[in-house]
Amino acid sequence: MVSRDNLTWFWLDYFTNKDRTFEYISNKIETKKYNDYYDSVVKLIQEHKLPEKFKEIEKINSEAIEEQSNKVIYNVKQASEYFRLSISANLHVKPLILYYGMMSLSKALMESTFIFKEIKNHGLYGKPDFKTCKVLTNGFFPWFSACNFYSHGDPKFVSTTAYNNILILISEKISLTFEDLIFPIENLPQDNSIYRSGPNMYTQVFGQYSQKYCIDPISCYLMIMYLFSNFVRYKPVEWIKIIEGGDKDYPNIDLILKPLLERGTLDYPAFILEEFRRFPMH
């Protein structure tokens, strides 16, 4: 029996072959769906009146396919190594390795979708305590969001593209908390993990919570792992307190950290593969 993670990476390995990746991008950029989506991205940027720097997004043309293919291949190979290492890493360093794996896999999707000028920062801000996260107007995260075709179908919200929801966060300068990012991640329980305990476990960790924002699972994983990875890098003592249940703001968050990160190693590659598959892979 082939495990879910092995099957996901079997298909992601499709993009480590130059001929296949070249063909995929070539076919993708010729579709009406691709061109319509690019137009919608440009329109959304204009509607939200974002700075000029935010508009540095170009469609892939035939001359750029080979270069973009090489970037996709490199990022998938790098992501594979990061995810492989994250599986055996303990909680002291796992978020950092996992975050870089998520970034590499995300960049693979980005490079197969649009052309971006040099990406110099994460596009996220969590200082000084890294317990809240804001989306910046440019950088990796907001530009990646422009490549995420995911549509949110939650009946509590209007069905909109993931990108539009991220632009709302930017325009309104919203600060997201741990619970804002962890609660929207749907369908985490795939086994007998503590997530099977239902809402009581979340209440035990965060108290009463009502979802405020419409954020897609891909974005939630990236932002929460960005915050956790910054603890690992810059606040190791505080991170140890968190994973040992000694944090004053989230004294019970240690109860869900391990299953959350373990699910992330499976969920995130699957989400990215789903995005790739919105266009024919062969």
Tab-separated table of C-alpha atoms in Angstrom:
chain	number	residue	atom	x	y	z
A	1	MET	CA	0.000	0.000	0.000
A	2	VAL	CA	1.397	3.398	-1.010
A	3	SER	CA	1.214	6.023	1.742
A	4	ARG	CA	-0.353	9.406	1.093
A	5	ASP	CA	2.934	11.303	1.422
A	6	ASN	CA	4.774	8.923	-0.940
A	7	LEU	CA	2.027	9.256	-3.539
A	8	THR	CA	2.070	13.062	-3.274
A	9	TRP	CA	5.817	13.228	-3.765
A	10	PHE	CA	5.608	10.698	-6.589
A	11	TRP	CA	3.525	13.235	-8.511
A	12	LEU	CA	5.554	16.247	-7.391
A	13	ASP	CA	8.609	14.442	-8.755
A	14	TYR	CA	6.977	14.980	-12.152
A	15	PHE	CA	8.412	18.508	-11.966
A	16	THR	CA	12.023	17.386	-11.541
A	17	ASN	CA	12.121	16.396	-15.217
A	18	LYS	CA	12.957	19.309	-17.508
A	19	ASP	CA	11.025	18.125	-20.556
A	20	ARG	CA	7.859	17.468	-18.563
A	21	THR	CA	8.105	20.766	-16.695
A	22	PHE	CA	8.751	22.672	-19.919
A	23	GLU	CA	5.698	21.036	-21.497
A	24	TYR	CA	3.549	21.732	-18.427
A	25	ILE	CA	4.361	25.453	-18.385
A	26	SER	CA	4.011	25.692	-22.176
A	27	ASN	CA	0.519	24.219	-22.047
A	28	LYS	CA	-0.461	26.212	-18.963
A	29	ILE	CA	0.314	29.660	-20.360
A	30	GLU	CA	-1.696	28.950	-23.522
A	31	THR	CA	-4.953	28.274	-21.678
A	32	LYS	CA	-7.778	30.766	-21.359
A	33	LYS	CA	-7.937	29.943	-17.654
A	34	TYR	CA	-4.352	31.120	-17.143
A	35	ASN	CA	-4.804	34.380	-19.023
A	36	ASP	CA	-8.130	35.113	-17.353
A	37	TYR	CA	-6.588	34.519	-13.945
A	38	TYR	CA	-3.691	36.875	-14.660
A	39	ASP	CA	-6.187	39.555	-15.688
A	40	SER	CA	-8.099	39.004	-12.442
A	41	VAL	CA	-4.866	39.397	-10.427
A	42	VAL	CA	-4.108	42.721	-12.116
A	43	LYS	CA	-7.683	43.885	-11.565
A	44	LEU	CA	-7.580	42.983	-7.869
A	45	ILE	CA	-4.332	44.894	-7.378
A	46	GLN	CA	-5.939	47.936	-8.951
A	47	GLU	CA	-9.131	47.594	-6.903
A	48	HIS	CA	-7.200	47.420	-3.643
A	49	LYS	CA	-5.070	50.419	-4.695
A	50	LEU	CA	-1.828	48.714	-3.745
A	51	PRO	CA	1.589	50.347	-4.230
A	52	GLU	CA	3.303	50.299	-7.613
A	53	LYS	CA	5.895	47.814	-6.307
A	54	PHE	CA	3.129	45.258	-5.841
A	55	LYS	CA	2.514	45.175	-9.598
A	56	GLU	CA	5.822	43.552	-10.515
A	57	ILE	CA	4.117	40.393	-11.760
A	58	GLU	CA	4.380	39.301	-15.390
A	59	LYS	CA	2.902	36.469	-17.401
A	60	ILE	CA	5.324	33.808	-18.579
A	61	ASN	CA	6.071	34.116	-22.290
A	62	SER	CA	7.554	31.529	-24.628
A	63	GLU	CA	11.071	32.959	-24.280
A	64	ALA	CA	11.008	32.525	-20.486
A	65	ILE	CA	9.717	28.933	-20.299
A	66	GLU	CA	13.136	27.263	-20.144
A	67	GLU	CA	14.419	29.515	-17.369
A	68	GLN	CA	11.198	29.140	-15.364
A	69	SER	CA	11.354	25.358	-15.818
A	70	ASN	CA	14.847	25.259	-14.337
A	71	LYS	CA	13.660	27.258	-11.323
A	72	VAL	CA	10.720	24.896	-10.779
A	73	ILE	CA	12.974	21.841	-10.930
A	74	TYR	CA	15.470	23.267	-8.439
A	75	ASN	CA	12.791	24.297	-5.958
A	76	VAL	CA	10.985	20.934	-6.043
A	77	LYS	CA	14.261	19.084	-5.454
A	78	GLN	CA	15.194	21.426	-2.606
A	79	ALA	CA	11.725	21.160	-1.053
A	80	SER	CA	11.908	17.369	-1.169
A	81	GLU	CA	15.084	17.433	0.931
A	82	TYR	CA	13.664	19.889	3.448
A	83	PHE	CA	10.502	17.816	3.933
A	84	ARG	CA	12.531	14.620	4.224
A	85	LEU	CA	14.662	16.197	6.960
A	86	SER	CA	11.648	17.668	8.756
A	87	ILE	CA	10.095	14.235	9.269
A	88	SER	CA	12.899	13.123	11.605
A	89	ALA	CA	13.516	16.547	13.212
A	90	ASN	CA	12.256	17.191	16.753
A	91	LEU	CA	10.094	20.134	17.791
A	92	HIS	CA	13.130	22.251	18.724
A	93	VAL	CA	14.014	22.753	15.035
A	94	LYS	CA	11.179	21.188	13.000
A	95	PRO	CA	9.250	24.441	12.256
A	96	LEU	CA	12.333	26.064	10.713
A	97	ILE	CA	13.066	23.138	8.395
A	98	LEU	CA	9.399	22.743	7.521
A	99	TYR	CA	8.963	26.450	6.757
A	100	TYR	CA	11.878	26.440	4.315
A	101	GLY	CA	10.453	23.314	2.704
A	102	MET	CA	7.091	25.021	2.324
A	103	MET	CA	8.764	28.095	0.834
A	104	SER	CA	10.698	26.036	-1.716
A	105	LEU	CA	7.598	24.111	-2.767
A	106	SER	CA	5.629	27.356	-2.973
A	107	LYS	CA	8.327	28.928	-5.144
A	108	ALA	CA	8.077	25.979	-7.520
A	109	LEU	CA	4.399	26.781	-8.022
A	110	MET	CA	5.185	30.505	-8.338
A	111	GLU	CA	7.831	30.002	-11.009
A	112	SER	CA	5.441	27.854	-13.047
A	113	THR	CA	2.779	30.562	-12.917
A	114	PHE	CA	4.216	34.077	-13.226
A	115	ILE	CA	7.521	35.930	-13.478
A	116	PHE	CA	8.565	37.914	-10.419
A	117	LYS	CA	11.443	40.298	-9.905
A	118	GLU	CA	13.913	39.429	-7.179
A	119	ILE	CA	12.189	38.388	-3.947
A	120	LYS	CA	14.130	39.924	-1.075
A	121	ASN	CA	11.964	39.213	1.980
A	122	HIS	CA	9.312	36.896	3.405
A	123	GLY	CA	6.481	39.350	2.847
A	124	LEU	CA	5.344	38.688	6.422
A	125	TYR	CA	5.962	40.566	9.662
A	126	GLY	CA	5.742	39.123	13.164
A	127	LYS	CA	7.959	41.299	15.356
A	128	PRO	CA	8.505	41.913	18.178
A	129	ASP	CA	7.022	38.803	19.837
A	130	PHE	CA	6.168	36.624	16.764
A	131	LYS	CA	2.737	35.845	18.207
A	132	THR	CA	0.915	37.871	15.568
A	133	CYS	CA	1.463	38.055	11.819
A	134	LYS	CA	0.856	40.786	9.255
A	135	VAL	CA	1.039	40.405	5.489
A	136	LEU	CA	3.287	42.997	3.824
A	137	THR	CA	2.642	44.612	0.446
A	138	ASN	CA	5.508	42.842	-1.326
A	139	GLY	CA	7.804	39.877	-0.909
A	140	PHE	CA	7.495	36.103	-1.066
A	141	PHE	CA	4.154	35.570	0.671
A	142	PRO	CA	1.902	38.119	-1.084
A	143	TRP	CA	3.407	37.267	-4.458
A	144	PHE	CA	2.925	33.561	-3.842
A	145	SER	CA	-0.689	34.308	-2.918
A	146	ALA	CA	-1.169	35.684	-6.426
A	147	CYS	CA	-0.380	32.174	-7.742
A	148	ASN	CA	-2.808	30.373	-5.454
A	149	PHE	CA	-5.974	29.631	-7.424
A	150	TYR	CA	-7.672	28.167	-4.342
A	151	SER	CA	-11.284	29.319	-3.933
A	152	HIS	CA	-12.755	29.385	-0.455
A	153	GLY	CA	-16.101	27.619	-0.424
A	154	ASP	CA	-16.915	27.998	3.266
A	155	PRO	CA	-20.651	28.821	3.407
A	156	LYS	CA	-19.949	31.332	6.198
A	157	PHE	CA	-18.107	33.491	3.688
A	158	VAL	CA	-18.586	34.708	0.158
A	159	SER	CA	-16.778	32.343	-2.209
A	160	THR	CA	-13.746	34.321	-3.355
A	161	THR	CA	-10.235	33.627	-4.526
A	162	ALA	CA	-7.572	33.100	-1.897
A	163	TYR	CA	-5.640	36.034	-3.345
A	164	ASN	CA	-8.469	38.500	-2.819
A	165	ASN	CA	-8.724	37.451	0.827
A	166	ILE	CA	-4.986	38.052	1.314
A	167	LEU	CA	-5.274	41.501	-0.289
A	168	ILE	CA	-7.980	42.348	2.237
A	169	LEU	CA	-5.582	41.449	5.057
A	170	ILE	CA	-2.954	43.719	3.483
A	171	SER	CA	-5.296	46.643	2.822
A	172	GLU	CA	-6.768	46.572	6.324
A	173	LYS	CA	-3.369	45.915	7.982
A	174	ILE	CA	-4.804	43.038	9.999
A	175	SER	CA	-2.698	41.286	12.631
A	176	LEU	CA	-3.440	37.554	12.824
A	177	THR	CA	-2.990	35.531	16.008
A	178	PHE	CA	-2.054	31.872	16.438
A	179	GLU	CA	-5.707	30.946	16.746
A	180	ASP	CA	-6.656	32.973	13.634
A	181	LEU	CA	-4.214	30.826	11.666
A	182	ILE	CA	-4.697	27.409	13.273
A	183	PHE	CA	-8.509	27.273	13.427
A	184	PRO	CA	-9.134	27.646	9.652
A	185	ILE	CA	-6.918	24.682	8.766
A	186	GLU	CA	-9.567	22.156	7.844
A	187	ASN	CA	-9.534	18.361	7.725
A	188	LEU	CA	-6.366	18.014	9.787
A	189	PRO	CA	-7.338	14.732	11.448
A	190	GLN	CA	-6.451	11.856	9.163
A	191	ASP	CA	-5.895	9.324	11.933
A	192	ASN	CA	-6.474	8.974	15.666
A	193	SER	CA	-4.640	12.189	16.556
A	194	ILE	CA	-5.908	14.485	19.288
A	195	TYR	CA	-7.669	16.552	16.640
A	196	ARG	CA	-10.311	13.812	16.750
A	197	SER	CA	-11.252	15.224	20.153
A	198	GLY	CA	-13.140	17.967	18.336
A	199	PRO	CA	-13.630	21.589	19.382
A	200	ASN	CA	-13.072	20.868	23.089
A	201	MET	CA	-9.351	20.476	22.463
A	202	TYR	CA	-9.165	23.801	20.643
A	203	THR	CA	-11.112	25.467	23.428
A	204	GLN	CA	-8.701	24.024	25.959
A	205	VAL	CA	-5.807	25.555	24.033
A	206	PHE	CA	-7.242	28.890	22.887
A	207	GLY	CA	-10.431	29.442	24.854
A	208	GLN	CA	-13.647	30.356	23.049
A	209	TYR	CA	-12.949	31.386	19.467
A	210	SER	CA	-15.068	32.473	16.529
A	211	GLN	CA	-13.405	32.503	13.110
A	212	LYS	CA	-13.011	36.113	11.935
A	213	TYR	CA	-11.158	35.913	8.648
A	214	CYS	CA	-11.448	33.911	5.440
A	215	ILE	CA	-7.968	32.435	4.940
A	216	ASP	CA	-7.138	29.414	2.794
A	217	PRO	CA	-5.255	26.437	4.332
A	218	ILE	CA	-2.094	27.035	2.283
A	219	SER	CA	-1.760	30.568	3.619
A	220	CYS	CA	-2.526	29.460	7.177
A	221	TYR	CA	0.234	26.857	7.118
A	222	LEU	CA	2.765	29.306	5.710
A	223	MET	CA	2.001	32.061	8.200
A	224	ILE	CA	1.903	29.886	11.317
A	225	MET	CA	5.132	28.160	10.285
A	226	TYR	CA	6.708	31.576	9.634
A	227	LEU	CA	5.915	32.575	13.217
A	228	PHE	CA	7.098	29.282	14.716
A	229	SER	CA	10.321	29.309	12.668
A	230	ASN	CA	11.154	32.778	13.953
A	231	PHE	CA	10.894	31.493	17.506
A	232	VAL	CA	13.325	28.711	16.591
A	233	ARG	CA	15.794	31.170	15.048
A	234	TYR	CA	15.537	34.242	17.243
A	235	LYS	CA	13.769	33.236	20.466
A	236	PRO	CA	14.889	29.665	21.252
A	237	VAL	CA	14.284	30.001	25.009
A	238	GLU	CA	10.736	31.233	24.419
A	239	TRP	CA	10.175	28.414	21.907
A	240	ILE	CA	11.224	25.817	24.472
A	241	LYS	CA	8.693	27.300	26.883
A	242	ILE	CA	6.005	27.031	24.212
A	243	ILE	CA	6.707	23.395	23.334
A	244	GLU	CA	6.921	22.465	27.024
A	245	GLY	CA	3.637	24.195	27.940
A	246	GLY	CA	5.265	27.061	29.798
A	247	ASP	CA	4.154	30.018	27.684
A	248	LYS	CA	2.053	32.541	29.592
A	249	ASP	CA	-0.150	33.458	26.606
A	250	TYR	CA	-0.685	29.904	25.289
A	251	PRO	CA	-0.026	27.541	28.215
A	252	ASN	CA	-1.723	24.563	26.504
A	253	ILE	CA	-0.538	24.998	22.927
A	254	ASP	CA	1.996	22.202	23.415
A	255	LEU	CA	-0.971	19.786	23.273
A	256	ILE	CA	-1.457	20.405	19.539
A	257	LEU	CA	2.011	21.385	18.289
A	258	LYS	CA	3.323	17.928	17.424
A	259	PRO	CA	0.251	16.732	15.467
A	260	LEU	CA	-0.061	20.155	13.806
A	261	LEU	CA	3.486	19.997	12.447
A	262	GLU	CA	3.186	16.341	11.513
A	263	ARG	CA	0.012	17.055	9.549
A	264	GLY	CA	1.754	19.992	7.870
A	265	THR	CA	4.403	17.709	6.398
A	266	LEU	CA	1.577	15.813	4.633
A	267	ASP	CA	-1.018	18.511	4.017
A	268	TYR	CA	1.162	21.204	2.495
A	269	PRO	CA	2.694	19.167	-0.361
A	270	ALA	CA	-0.803	17.820	-1.106
A	271	PHE	CA	-2.235	21.347	-1.264
A	272	ILE	CA	0.540	22.478	-3.626
A	273	LEU	CA	0.081	19.407	-5.836
A	274	GLU	CA	-3.620	20.241	-6.024
A	275	GLU	CA	-2.709	23.735	-7.242
A	276	PHE	CA	-0.415	22.288	-9.922
A	277	ARG	CA	-3.201	19.969	-11.027
A	278	ARG	CA	-5.552	22.834	-11.790
A	279	PHE	CA	-3.799	22.650	-15.166
A	280	PRO	CA	-3.147	19.355	-17.020
A	281	MET	CA	0.138	17.709	-16.014
A	282	HIS	CA	0.382	15.569	-19.166
